[in-house]
mmCIF file of N, CA and C in Angstrom:
data_model
loop_
_atom_site.group_PDB
_atom_site.id
_atom_site.type_symbol
_atom_site.label_atom_id
_atom_site.label_comp_id
_atom_site.label_asym_id
_atom_site.label_seq_id
_atom_site.Cartn_x
_atom_site.Cartn_y
_atom_site.Cartn_z
ATOM 1 N N MET A 90 20.165 7.571 -59.411
ATOM 2 C CA MET A 90 20.274 9.021 -59.310
ATOM 3 C C MET A 90 19.823 9.447 -57.917
ATOM 4 N N ASP A 91 20.595 10.320 -57.309
ATOM 5 C CA ASP A 91 20.320 10.800 -55.966
ATOM 6 C C ASP A 91 19.430 12.043 -56.039
ATOM 7 N N ILE A 92 18.153 11.879 -55.687
ATOM 8 C CA ILE A 92 17.185 12.975 -55.726
ATOM 9 C C ILE A 92 16.476 13.027 -54.382
ATOM 10 N N THR A 93 16.316 14.239 -53.873
ATOM 11 C CA THR A 93 15.570 14.446 -52.642
ATOM 12 C C THR A 93 14.465 15.447 -52.923
ATOM 13 N N ILE A 94 13.259 15.128 -52.452
ATOM 14 C CA ILE A 94 12.140 16.061 -52.548
ATOM 15 C C ILE A 94 11.661 16.379 -51.142
ATOM 16 N N TYR A 95 11.558 17.665 -50.853
ATOM 17 C CA TYR A 95 10.975 18.131 -49.602
ATOM 18 C C TYR A 95 9.491 18.295 -49.900
ATOM 19 N N HIS A 96 8.717 17.334 -49.434
ATOM 20 C CA HIS A 96 7.373 17.049 -49.904
ATOM 21 C C HIS A 96 6.313 17.315 -48.843
ATOM 22 N N ASN A 97 5.160 17.757 -49.314
ATOM 23 C CA ASN A 97 3.977 17.856 -48.472
ATOM 24 C C ASN A 97 2.886 17.072 -49.187
ATOM 25 N N PRO A 98 2.507 15.894 -48.680
ATOM 26 C CA PRO A 98 1.529 15.062 -49.370
ATOM 27 C C PRO A 98 0.151 15.705 -49.481
ATOM 28 N N SER A 99 -0.101 16.786 -48.742
ATOM 29 C CA SER A 99 -1.383 17.498 -48.839
ATOM 30 C C SER A 99 -1.413 18.488 -49.996
ATOM 31 N N CYS A 100 -0.292 18.690 -50.650
ATOM 32 C CA CYS A 100 -0.161 19.704 -51.706
ATOM 33 C C CYS A 100 -0.167 19.049 -53.084
ATOM 34 N N GLY A 101 -1.094 19.465 -53.940
ATOM 35 C CA GLY A 101 -1.180 18.927 -55.294
ATOM 36 C C GLY A 101 0.082 19.170 -56.104
ATOM 37 N N THR A 102 0.680 20.342 -55.990
ATOM 38 C CA THR A 102 1.907 20.642 -56.727
ATOM 39 C C THR A 102 3.019 19.701 -56.287
ATOM 40 N N SER A 103 3.100 19.448 -54.992
ATOM 41 C CA SER A 103 4.123 18.546 -54.477
ATOM 42 C C SER A 103 3.862 17.113 -54.961
ATOM 43 N N ARG A 104 2.609 16.676 -54.949
ATOM 44 C CA ARG A 104 2.284 15.329 -55.440
ATOM 45 C C ARG A 104 2.606 15.194 -56.924
ATOM 46 N N ASN A 105 2.295 16.224 -57.720
ATOM 47 C CA ASN A 105 2.606 16.189 -59.154
ATOM 48 C C ASN A 105 4.109 16.140 -59.392
ATOM 49 N N THR A 106 4.868 16.896 -58.614
ATOM 50 C CA THR A 106 6.324 16.902 -58.756
ATOM 51 C C THR A 106 6.897 15.524 -58.440
ATOM 52 N N LEU A 107 6.437 14.929 -57.355
ATOM 53 C CA LEU A 107 6.886 13.592 -56.988
ATOM 54 C C LEU A 107 6.538 12.587 -58.089
ATOM 55 N N ALA A 108 5.359 12.702 -58.649
ATOM 56 C CA ALA A 108 4.945 11.787 -59.723
ATOM 57 C C ALA A 108 5.802 11.972 -60.978
ATOM 58 N N LEU A 109 6.199 13.191 -61.294
ATOM 59 C CA LEU A 109 7.085 13.423 -62.445
ATOM 60 C C LEU A 109 8.457 12.796 -62.220
ATOM 61 N N ILE A 110 8.964 12.886 -61.000
ATOM 62 C CA ILE A 110 10.246 12.241 -60.696
ATOM 63 C C ILE A 110 10.113 10.737 -60.892
ATOM 64 N N ARG A 111 9.053 10.182 -60.369
ATOM 65 C CA ARG A 111 8.833 8.737 -60.502
ATOM 66 C C ARG A 111 8.586 8.335 -61.945
ATOM 67 N N ASN A 112 8.019 9.235 -62.747
ATOM 68 C CA ASN A 112 7.784 8.954 -64.166
ATOM 69 C C ASN A 112 9.110 8.851 -64.930
ATOM 70 N N ALA A 113 10.180 9.331 -64.330
ATOM 71 C CA ALA A 113 11.514 9.186 -64.921
ATOM 72 C C ALA A 113 12.186 7.906 -64.429
ATOM 73 N N GLY A 114 11.453 7.098 -63.675
ATOM 74 C CA GLY A 114 11.983 5.824 -63.212
ATOM 75 C C GLY A 114 12.850 5.910 -61.978
ATOM 76 N N VAL A 115 12.679 6.979 -61.209
ATOM 77 C CA VAL A 115 13.499 7.201 -60.023
ATOM 78 C C VAL A 115 12.608 7.211 -58.786
ATOM 79 N N GLU A 116 13.087 6.578 -57.746
ATOM 80 C CA GLU A 116 12.416 6.685 -56.441
ATOM 81 C C GLU A 116 13.279 7.610 -55.585
ATOM 82 N N PRO A 117 12.812 8.851 -55.400
ATOM 83 C CA PRO A 117 13.617 9.814 -54.649
ATOM 84 C C PRO A 117 13.529 9.583 -53.148
ATOM 85 N N GLN A 118 14.430 10.235 -52.445
ATOM 86 C CA GLN A 118 14.292 10.317 -51.002
ATOM 87 C C GLN A 118 13.194 11.342 -50.748
ATOM 88 N N VAL A 119 12.140 10.935 -50.087
ATOM 89 C CA VAL A 119 11.002 11.811 -49.816
ATOM 90 C C VAL A 119 11.072 12.251 -48.365
ATOM 91 N N ILE A 120 11.189 13.544 -48.170
ATOM 92 C CA ILE A 120 11.216 14.105 -46.822
ATOM 93 C C ILE A 120 9.959 14.936 -46.634
ATOM 94 N N GLU A 121 9.098 14.484 -45.736
ATOM 95 C CA GLU A 121 7.920 15.280 -45.392
ATOM 96 C C GLU A 121 8.403 16.391 -44.472
ATOM 97 N N TYR A 122 8.652 17.542 -45.079
ATOM 98 C CA TYR A 122 9.354 18.611 -44.378
ATOM 99 C C TYR A 122 8.572 19.188 -43.209
ATOM 100 N N THR A 123 7.248 18.997 -43.161
ATOM 101 C CA THR A 123 6.518 19.495 -41.988
ATOM 102 C C THR A 123 6.758 18.599 -40.785
ATOM 103 N N LYS A 124 7.133 17.326 -41.026
ATOM 104 C CA LYS A 124 7.453 16.397 -39.940
ATOM 105 C C LYS A 124 8.948 16.356 -39.650
ATOM 106 N N SER A 125 9.759 16.505 -40.694
ATOM 107 C CA SER A 125 11.224 16.465 -40.577
ATOM 108 C C SER A 125 11.802 17.647 -41.349
ATOM 109 N N PRO A 126 11.705 18.836 -40.779
ATOM 110 C CA PRO A 126 12.167 20.019 -41.515
ATOM 111 C C PRO A 126 13.673 20.029 -41.710
ATOM 112 N N PRO A 127 14.121 20.675 -42.787
ATOM 113 C CA PRO A 127 15.565 20.823 -42.981
ATOM 114 C C PRO A 127 16.138 21.737 -41.905
ATOM 115 N N THR A 128 17.412 21.570 -41.657
ATOM 116 C CA THR A 128 18.074 22.501 -40.743
ATOM 117 C C THR A 128 18.105 23.882 -41.388
ATOM 118 N N ARG A 129 18.386 24.861 -40.583
ATOM 119 C CA ARG A 129 18.483 26.234 -41.088
ATOM 120 C C ARG A 129 19.539 26.317 -42.196
ATOM 121 N N GLU A 130 20.660 25.634 -41.986
ATOM 122 C CA GLU A 130 21.754 25.671 -42.950
ATOM 123 C C GLU A 130 21.342 25.006 -44.273
ATOM 124 N N VAL A 131 20.686 23.864 -44.183
ATOM 125 C CA VAL A 131 20.234 23.168 -45.389
ATOM 126 C C VAL A 131 19.201 24.022 -46.120
ATOM 127 N N LEU A 132 18.262 24.595 -45.388
ATOM 128 C CA LEU A 132 17.232 25.442 -46.005
ATOM 129 C C LEU A 132 17.871 26.638 -46.700
ATOM 130 N N GLN A 133 18.775 27.295 -46.023
ATOM 131 C CA GLN A 133 19.450 28.461 -46.601
ATOM 132 C C GLN A 133 20.217 28.063 -47.867
ATOM 133 N N ASP A 134 20.888 26.909 -47.834
ATOM 134 C CA ASP A 134 21.628 26.421 -48.992
ATOM 135 C C ASP A 134 20.691 26.120 -50.162
ATOM 136 N N MET A 135 19.564 25.464 -49.890
ATOM 137 C CA MET A 135 18.619 25.154 -50.969
ATOM 138 C C MET A 135 18.073 26.426 -51.603
ATOM 139 N N ILE A 136 17.711 27.390 -50.779
ATOM 140 C CA ILE A 136 17.182 28.654 -51.291
ATOM 141 C C ILE A 136 18.219 29.331 -52.175
ATOM 142 N N SER A 137 19.451 29.388 -51.703
ATOM 143 C CA SER A 137 20.530 30.017 -52.460
ATOM 144 C C SER A 137 20.790 29.282 -53.776
ATOM 145 N N ARG A 138 20.909 27.946 -53.710
ATOM 146 C CA ARG A 138 21.182 27.159 -54.917
ATOM 147 C C ARG A 138 20.033 27.220 -55.917
ATOM 148 N N ALA A 139 18.826 27.453 -55.435
ATOM 149 C CA ALA A 139 17.671 27.580 -56.332
ATOM 150 C C ALA A 139 17.608 28.975 -56.956
ATOM 151 N N GLY A 140 18.483 29.877 -56.513
ATOM 152 C CA GLY A 140 18.503 31.228 -57.063
ATOM 153 C C GLY A 140 17.371 32.107 -56.556
ATOM 154 N N LEU A 141 16.890 31.806 -55.362
ATOM 155 C CA LEU A 141 15.770 32.541 -54.786
ATOM 156 C C LEU A 141 16.229 33.428 -53.642
ATOM 157 N N THR A 142 15.396 34.397 -53.321
ATOM 158 C CA THR A 142 15.570 35.129 -52.075
ATOM 159 C C THR A 142 14.795 34.363 -51.004
ATOM 160 N N VAL A 143 15.078 34.657 -49.759
ATOM 161 C CA VAL A 143 14.345 34.009 -48.679
ATOM 162 C C VAL A 143 12.862 34.349 -48.785
ATOM 163 N N ARG A 144 12.548 35.584 -49.104
ATOM 164 C CA ARG A 144 11.133 35.983 -49.259
ATOM 165 C C ARG A 144 10.443 35.190 -50.380
ATOM 166 N N GLU A 145 11.162 34.872 -51.437
ATOM 167 C CA GLU A 145 10.570 34.096 -52.531
ATOM 168 C C GLU A 145 10.319 32.645 -52.122
ATOM 169 N N ALA A 146 11.017 32.181 -51.099
ATOM 170 C CA ALA A 146 10.909 30.788 -50.669
ATOM 171 C C ALA A 146 9.931 30.600 -49.514
ATOM 172 N N ILE A 147 9.383 31.686 -49.006
ATOM 173 C CA ILE A 147 8.457 31.572 -47.887
ATOM 174 C C ILE A 147 7.033 31.455 -48.424
ATOM 175 N N ARG A 148 6.248 30.622 -47.784
ATOM 176 C CA ARG A 148 4.861 30.409 -48.201
ATOM 177 C C ARG A 148 3.945 31.275 -47.346
ATOM 178 N N GLU A 149 3.065 31.994 -48.033
ATOM 179 C CA GLU A 149 2.107 32.856 -47.342
ATOM 180 C C GLU A 149 0.747 32.173 -47.209
ATOM 181 N N LYS A 150 0.256 31.627 -48.300
ATOM 182 C CA LYS A 150 -1.094 31.044 -48.351
ATOM 183 C C LYS A 150 -1.213 29.844 -47.414
ATOM 184 N N GLY A 151 -2.263 29.862 -46.599
ATOM 185 C CA GLY A 151 -2.534 28.737 -45.720
ATOM 186 C C GLY A 151 -1.542 28.561 -44.587
ATOM 187 N N THR A 152 -0.856 29.629 -44.233
ATOM 188 C CA THR A 152 0.146 29.572 -43.165
ATOM 189 C C THR A 152 -0.076 30.743 -42.201
ATOM 190 N N PRO A 153 0.625 30.738 -41.075
ATOM 191 C CA PRO A 153 0.521 31.867 -40.138
ATOM 192 C C PRO A 153 1.421 33.051 -40.514
ATOM 193 N N TYR A 154 1.754 33.172 -41.781
ATOM 194 C CA TYR A 154 2.656 34.213 -42.280
ATOM 195 C C TYR A 154 2.281 35.608 -41.750
ATOM 196 N N THR A 155 1.042 36.032 -41.980
ATOM 197 C CA THR A 155 0.611 37.366 -41.567
ATOM 198 C C THR A 155 0.478 37.451 -40.051
ATOM 199 N N ALA A 156 -0.085 36.416 -39.437
ATOM 200 C CA ALA A 156 -0.275 36.415 -37.986
ATOM 201 C C ALA A 156 1.062 36.538 -37.248
ATOM 202 N N LEU A 157 2.129 36.000 -37.841
ATOM 203 C CA LEU A 157 3.451 36.087 -37.229
ATOM 204 C C LEU A 157 4.176 37.390 -37.569
ATOM 205 N N GLY A 158 3.532 38.246 -38.363
ATOM 206 C CA GLY A 158 4.139 39.529 -38.716
ATOM 207 C C GLY A 158 5.244 39.416 -39.747
ATOM 208 N N LEU A 159 5.257 38.296 -40.489
ATOM 209 C CA LEU A 159 6.330 38.088 -41.461
ATOM 210 C C LEU A 159 6.170 38.937 -42.714
ATOM 211 N N ASP A 160 5.035 39.598 -42.854
ATOM 212 C CA ASP A 160 4.821 40.505 -43.983
ATOM 213 C C ASP A 160 5.529 41.845 -43.772
ATOM 214 N N ASN A 161 6.163 42.023 -42.633
ATOM 215 C CA ASN A 161 6.914 43.245 -42.345
ATOM 216 C C ASN A 161 8.162 43.273 -43.218
ATOM 217 N N PRO A 162 8.252 44.226 -44.170
ATOM 218 C CA PRO A 162 9.399 44.273 -45.078
ATOM 219 C C PRO A 162 10.729 44.572 -44.381
ATOM 220 N N ALA A 163 10.681 45.022 -43.144
ATOM 221 C CA ALA A 163 11.910 45.333 -42.414
ATOM 222 C C ALA A 163 12.576 44.075 -41.839
ATOM 223 N N LEU A 164 11.861 42.939 -41.838
ATOM 224 C CA LEU A 164 12.445 41.717 -41.286
ATOM 225 C C LEU A 164 13.616 41.245 -42.137
ATOM 226 N N SER A 165 14.645 40.812 -41.462
ATOM 227 C CA SER A 165 15.844 40.329 -42.150
ATOM 228 C C SER A 165 15.636 38.910 -42.658
ATOM 229 N N ASP A 166 16.509 38.498 -43.573
ATOM 230 C CA ASP A 166 16.492 37.111 -44.044
ATOM 231 C C ASP A 166 16.702 36.155 -42.876
ATOM 232 N N ASP A 167 17.556 36.523 -41.944
ATOM 233 C CA ASP A 167 17.804 35.668 -40.781
ATOM 234 C C ASP A 167 16.526 35.457 -39.978
ATOM 235 N N ALA A 168 15.755 36.516 -39.779
ATOM 236 C CA ALA A 168 14.495 36.401 -39.030
ATOM 237 C C ALA A 168 13.506 35.520 -39.783
ATOM 238 N N LEU A 169 13.450 35.662 -41.102
ATOM 239 C CA LEU A 169 12.542 34.838 -41.906
ATOM 240 C C LEU A 169 12.969 33.374 -41.884
ATOM 241 N N LEU A 170 14.263 33.109 -42.002
ATOM 242 C CA LEU A 170 14.756 31.736 -41.932
ATOM 243 C C LEU A 170 14.446 31.112 -40.575
ATOM 244 N N ASP A 171 14.631 31.875 -39.520
ATOM 245 C CA ASP A 171 14.312 31.370 -38.183
ATOM 246 C C ASP A 171 12.838 30.987 -38.098
ATOM 247 N N ALA A 172 11.976 31.819 -38.658
ATOM 248 C CA ALA A 172 10.535 31.534 -38.639
ATOM 249 C C ALA A 172 10.210 30.280 -39.453
ATOM 250 N N MET A 173 10.867 30.107 -40.585
ATOM 251 C CA MET A 173 10.618 28.945 -41.436
ATOM 252 C C MET A 173 11.044 27.647 -40.755
ATOM 253 N N VAL A 174 12.153 27.695 -40.053
ATOM 254 C CA VAL A 174 12.631 26.503 -39.348
ATOM 255 C C VAL A 174 11.720 26.199 -38.157
ATOM 256 N N ALA A 175 11.284 27.243 -37.456
ATOM 257 C CA ALA A 175 10.414 27.054 -36.292
ATOM 258 C C ALA A 175 9.006 26.608 -36.694
ATOM 259 N N THR A 176 8.552 27.048 -37.875
ATOM 260 C CA THR A 176 7.205 26.749 -38.357
ATOM 261 C C THR A 176 7.337 26.267 -39.801
ATOM 262 N N PRO A 177 7.660 24.988 -40.005
ATOM 263 C CA PRO A 177 8.013 24.479 -41.338
ATOM 264 C C PRO A 177 6.946 24.661 -42.421
ATOM 265 N N ILE A 178 5.673 24.808 -42.045
ATOM 266 C CA ILE A 178 4.642 25.013 -43.069
ATOM 267 C C ILE A 178 4.900 26.316 -43.839
ATOM 268 N N LEU A 179 5.747 27.179 -43.294
ATOM 269 C CA LEU A 179 6.117 28.427 -43.976
ATOM 270 C C LEU A 179 7.091 28.195 -45.134
ATOM 271 N N ILE A 180 7.683 27.006 -45.210
ATOM 272 C CA ILE A 180 8.606 26.695 -46.302
ATOM 273 C C ILE A 180 7.776 26.368 -47.536
ATOM 274 N N ASN A 181 7.980 27.118 -48.600
ATOM 275 C CA ASN A 181 7.244 26.822 -49.827
ATOM 276 C C ASN A 181 7.690 25.467 -50.348
ATOM 277 N N ARG A 182 6.842 24.830 -51.112
ATOM 278 C CA ARG A 182 7.123 23.471 -51.556
ATOM 279 C C ARG A 182 6.646 23.244 -52.958
ATOM 280 N N PRO A 183 7.240 22.215 -53.535
ATOM 281 C CA PRO A 183 8.286 21.330 -53.053
ATOM 282 C C PRO A 183 9.662 21.782 -53.528
ATOM 283 N N PHE A 184 10.634 21.701 -52.668
ATOM 284 C CA PHE A 184 12.022 21.863 -53.082
ATOM 285 C C PHE A 184 12.512 20.495 -53.521
ATOM 286 N N VAL A 185 13.232 20.461 -54.640
ATOM 287 C CA VAL A 185 13.823 19.221 -55.137
ATOM 288 C C VAL A 185 15.314 19.461 -55.337
ATOM 289 N N VAL A 186 16.113 18.509 -54.854
ATOM 290 C CA VAL A 186 17.571 18.572 -54.963
ATOM 291 C C VAL A 186 18.026 17.380 -55.796
ATOM 292 N N THR A 187 18.743 17.667 -56.896
ATOM 293 C CA THR A 187 19.317 16.625 -57.744
ATOM 294 C C THR A 187 20.778 16.995 -58.011
ATOM 295 N N PRO A 188 21.546 16.092 -58.626
ATOM 296 C CA PRO A 188 22.916 16.456 -59.009
ATOM 297 C C PRO A 188 22.962 17.611 -60.016
ATOM 298 N N GLN A 189 21.844 17.870 -60.699
ATOM 299 C CA GLN A 189 21.803 18.956 -61.689
ATOM 300 C C GLN A 189 21.373 20.288 -61.096
ATOM 301 N N GLY A 190 20.987 20.307 -59.822
ATOM 302 C CA GLY A 190 20.606 21.572 -59.216
ATOM 303 C C GLY A 190 19.473 21.443 -58.222
ATOM 304 N N VAL A 191 19.004 22.603 -57.792
ATOM 305 C CA VAL A 191 17.919 22.701 -56.821
ATOM 306 C C VAL A 191 16.853 23.605 -57.411
ATOM 307 N N ARG A 192 15.591 23.205 -57.247
ATOM 308 C CA ARG A 192 14.478 24.030 -57.714
ATOM 309 C C ARG A 192 13.359 24.009 -56.680
ATOM 310 N N LEU A 193 12.690 25.146 -56.556
ATOM 311 C CA LEU A 193 11.381 25.195 -55.932
ATOM 312 C C LEU A 193 10.436 24.924 -57.088
ATOM 313 N N CYS A 194 9.811 23.782 -57.094
ATOM 314 C CA CYS A 194 9.063 23.301 -58.269
ATOM 315 C C CYS A 194 7.617 23.775 -58.248
ATOM 316 N N ARG A 195 7.449 25.051 -58.475
ATOM 317 C CA ARG A 195 6.147 25.679 -58.626
ATOM 318 C C ARG A 195 6.201 26.456 -59.926
ATOM 319 N N PRO A 196 5.653 25.975 -60.994
ATOM 320 C CA PRO A 196 4.830 24.783 -61.133
ATOM 321 C C PRO A 196 5.675 23.500 -61.120
ATOM 322 N N SER A 197 4.989 22.387 -60.985
ATOM 323 C CA SER A 197 5.651 21.095 -60.798
ATOM 324 C C SER A 197 6.589 20.729 -61.937
ATOM 325 N N GLU A 198 6.286 21.148 -63.157
ATOM 326 C CA GLU A 198 7.123 20.761 -64.300
ATOM 327 C C GLU A 198 8.509 21.403 -64.280
ATOM 328 N N LEU A 199 8.759 22.347 -63.371
ATOM 329 C CA LEU A 199 10.117 22.890 -63.225
ATOM 330 C C LEU A 199 11.110 21.808 -62.834
ATOM 331 N N VAL A 200 10.620 20.716 -62.239
ATOM 332 C CA VAL A 200 11.509 19.619 -61.875
ATOM 333 C C VAL A 200 12.190 19.033 -63.108
ATOM 334 N N LEU A 201 11.566 19.135 -64.270
ATOM 335 C CA LEU A 201 12.147 18.581 -65.494
ATOM 336 C C LEU A 201 13.469 19.250 -65.849
ATOM 337 N N ASP A 202 13.667 20.491 -65.392
ATOM 338 C CA ASP A 202 14.910 21.215 -65.668
ATOM 339 C C ASP A 202 16.109 20.619 -64.936
ATOM 340 N N ILE A 203 15.861 19.861 -63.870
ATOM 341 C CA ILE A 203 16.968 19.320 -63.080
ATOM 342 C C ILE A 203 16.947 17.790 -63.028
ATOM 343 N N LEU A 204 16.206 17.176 -63.925
ATOM 344 C CA LEU A 204 16.213 15.715 -64.068
ATOM 345 C C LEU A 204 16.974 15.370 -65.337
ATOM 346 N N SER A 205 18.029 14.586 -65.210
ATOM 347 C CA SER A 205 18.797 14.216 -66.399
ATOM 348 C C SER A 205 18.194 13.004 -67.102
ATOM 349 N N LEU A 206 17.316 12.290 -66.428
ATOM 350 C CA LEU A 206 16.697 11.109 -67.023
ATOM 351 C C LEU A 206 15.428 11.488 -67.783
ATOM 352 N N PRO A 207 15.152 10.795 -68.883
ATOM 353 C CA PRO A 207 13.941 11.107 -69.646
ATOM 354 C C PRO A 207 12.691 10.599 -68.934
ATOM 355 N N GLN A 208 11.578 11.174 -69.286
ATOM 356 C CA GLN A 208 10.285 10.698 -68.813
ATOM 357 C C GLN A 208 9.963 9.393 -69.536
ATOM 358 N N ASN A 209 9.337 8.464 -68.824
ATOM 359 C CA ASN A 209 9.077 7.136 -69.369
ATOM 360 C C ASN A 209 7.706 6.977 -70.014
ATOM 361 N N GLY A 210 7.019 8.068 -70.232
ATOM 362 C CA GLY A 210 5.702 7.983 -70.846
ATOM 363 C C GLY A 210 4.906 9.230 -70.545
ATOM 364 N N PRO A 211 3.645 9.219 -70.903
ATOM 365 C CA PRO A 211 2.829 10.423 -70.729
ATOM 366 C C PRO A 211 2.617 10.744 -69.249
ATOM 367 N N PHE A 212 2.363 12.033 -69.009
ATOM 368 C CA PHE A 212 2.060 12.466 -67.655
ATOM 369 C C PHE A 212 1.053 13.597 -67.719
ATOM 370 N N THR A 213 0.022 13.457 -66.907
ATOM 371 C CA THR A 213 -1.010 14.474 -66.776
ATOM 372 C C THR A 213 -1.121 14.844 -65.304
ATOM 373 N N LYS A 214 -1.117 16.144 -65.031
ATOM 374 C CA LYS A 214 -1.222 16.604 -63.649
ATOM 375 C C LYS A 214 -2.610 16.289 -63.093
ATOM 376 N N GLU A 215 -2.731 16.341 -61.788
ATOM 377 C CA GLU A 215 -3.993 16.029 -61.119
ATOM 378 C C GLU A 215 -5.157 16.865 -61.630
ATOM 379 N N ASP A 216 -4.865 18.088 -62.082
ATOM 380 C CA ASP A 216 -5.941 18.957 -62.568
ATOM 381 C C ASP A 216 -6.310 18.688 -64.024
ATOM 382 N N GLY A 217 -5.682 17.677 -64.626
ATOM 383 C CA GLY A 217 -5.994 17.302 -65.999
ATOM 384 C C GLY A 217 -5.078 17.918 -67.051
ATOM 385 N N GLU A 218 -4.146 18.777 -66.648
ATOM 386 C CA GLU A 218 -3.233 19.410 -67.597
ATOM 387 C C GLU A 218 -2.160 18.404 -68.036
ATOM 388 N N ALA A 219 -2.096 18.148 -69.336
ATOM 389 C CA ALA A 219 -1.087 17.244 -69.884
ATOM 390 C C ALA A 219 0.258 17.964 -69.915
ATOM 391 N N VAL A 220 1.298 17.299 -69.403
ATOM 392 C CA VAL A 220 2.626 17.892 -69.332
ATOM 393 C C VAL A 220 3.620 17.138 -70.211
ATOM 394 N N ILE A 221 3.480 15.805 -70.254
ATOM 395 C CA ILE A 221 4.388 14.946 -71.008
ATOM 396 C C ILE A 221 3.555 14.114 -71.981
ATOM 397 N N ASP A 222 4.014 14.033 -73.245
ATOM 398 C CA ASP A 222 3.270 13.259 -74.241
ATOM 399 C C ASP A 222 3.630 11.775 -74.179
ATOM 400 N N ALA A 223 3.031 10.976 -75.035
ATOM 401 C CA ALA A 223 3.208 9.521 -75.027
ATOM 402 C C ALA A 223 4.654 9.102 -75.303
ATOM 403 N N GLN A 224 5.429 9.971 -75.955
ATOM 404 C CA GLN A 224 6.829 9.670 -76.228
ATOM 405 C C GLN A 224 7.757 10.169 -75.122
ATOM 406 N N GLY A 225 7.196 10.697 -74.043
ATOM 407 C CA GLY A 225 8.004 11.173 -72.921
ATOM 408 C C GLY A 225 8.572 12.562 -73.112
ATOM 409 N N ARG A 226 8.001 13.318 -74.051
ATOM 410 C CA ARG A 226 8.490 14.681 -74.326
ATOM 411 C C ARG A 226 7.591 15.713 -73.653
ATOM 412 N N ARG A 227 8.218 16.790 -73.202
ATOM 413 C CA ARG A 227 7.474 17.895 -72.629
ATOM 414 C C ARG A 227 6.565 18.480 -73.704
ATOM 415 N N ILE A 228 5.328 18.691 -73.343
ATOM 416 C CA ILE A 228 4.365 19.232 -74.285
ATOM 417 C C ILE A 228 4.658 20.724 -74.485
ATOM 418 N N SER A 229 4.635 21.145 -75.721
ATOM 419 C CA SER A 229 4.912 22.537 -76.075
ATOM 420 C C SER A 229 4.032 23.482 -75.258
ATOM 421 N N GLY A 230 4.640 24.582 -74.844
ATOM 422 C CA GLY A 230 3.905 25.565 -74.082
ATOM 423 C C GLY A 230 4.062 25.385 -72.584
ATOM 424 N N GLN A 231 4.668 24.277 -72.143
ATOM 425 C CA GLN A 231 4.910 24.065 -70.718
ATOM 426 C C GLN A 231 6.167 24.809 -70.327
ATOM 427 N N VAL A 232 6.257 25.140 -69.065
ATOM 428 C CA VAL A 232 7.393 25.900 -68.512
ATOM 429 C C VAL A 232 8.703 25.320 -68.971
#
């Protein structure tokens, strides 16, 4: 299965998402987007295919979002995309691309919506939250 994750190894949500993909028995293409950012066109396509607005795909926390004036509601999507490409830490993460679709996987279990393969066993997130039971099923109450 062809899966790509735009990953930040410093992010717990991104690490959990990657681990869920691997729990399905798949080794995805891992792109550390802060080192190898997507092109503007690829980023715009992922945002669109994920059903998001550009503002929904931009990361504010822990970034120069406010310092760069990106909180200005008058800024166009083009200006925001330019900022995201120029400063990749502004791209929210992780984006995952599979044949079943594209998701910004926040929370990490959203990746399950676009994985056609079953989980191969239990999975617990880094914070201790159980997401997948011993039979590989999503635990009730999860996204």
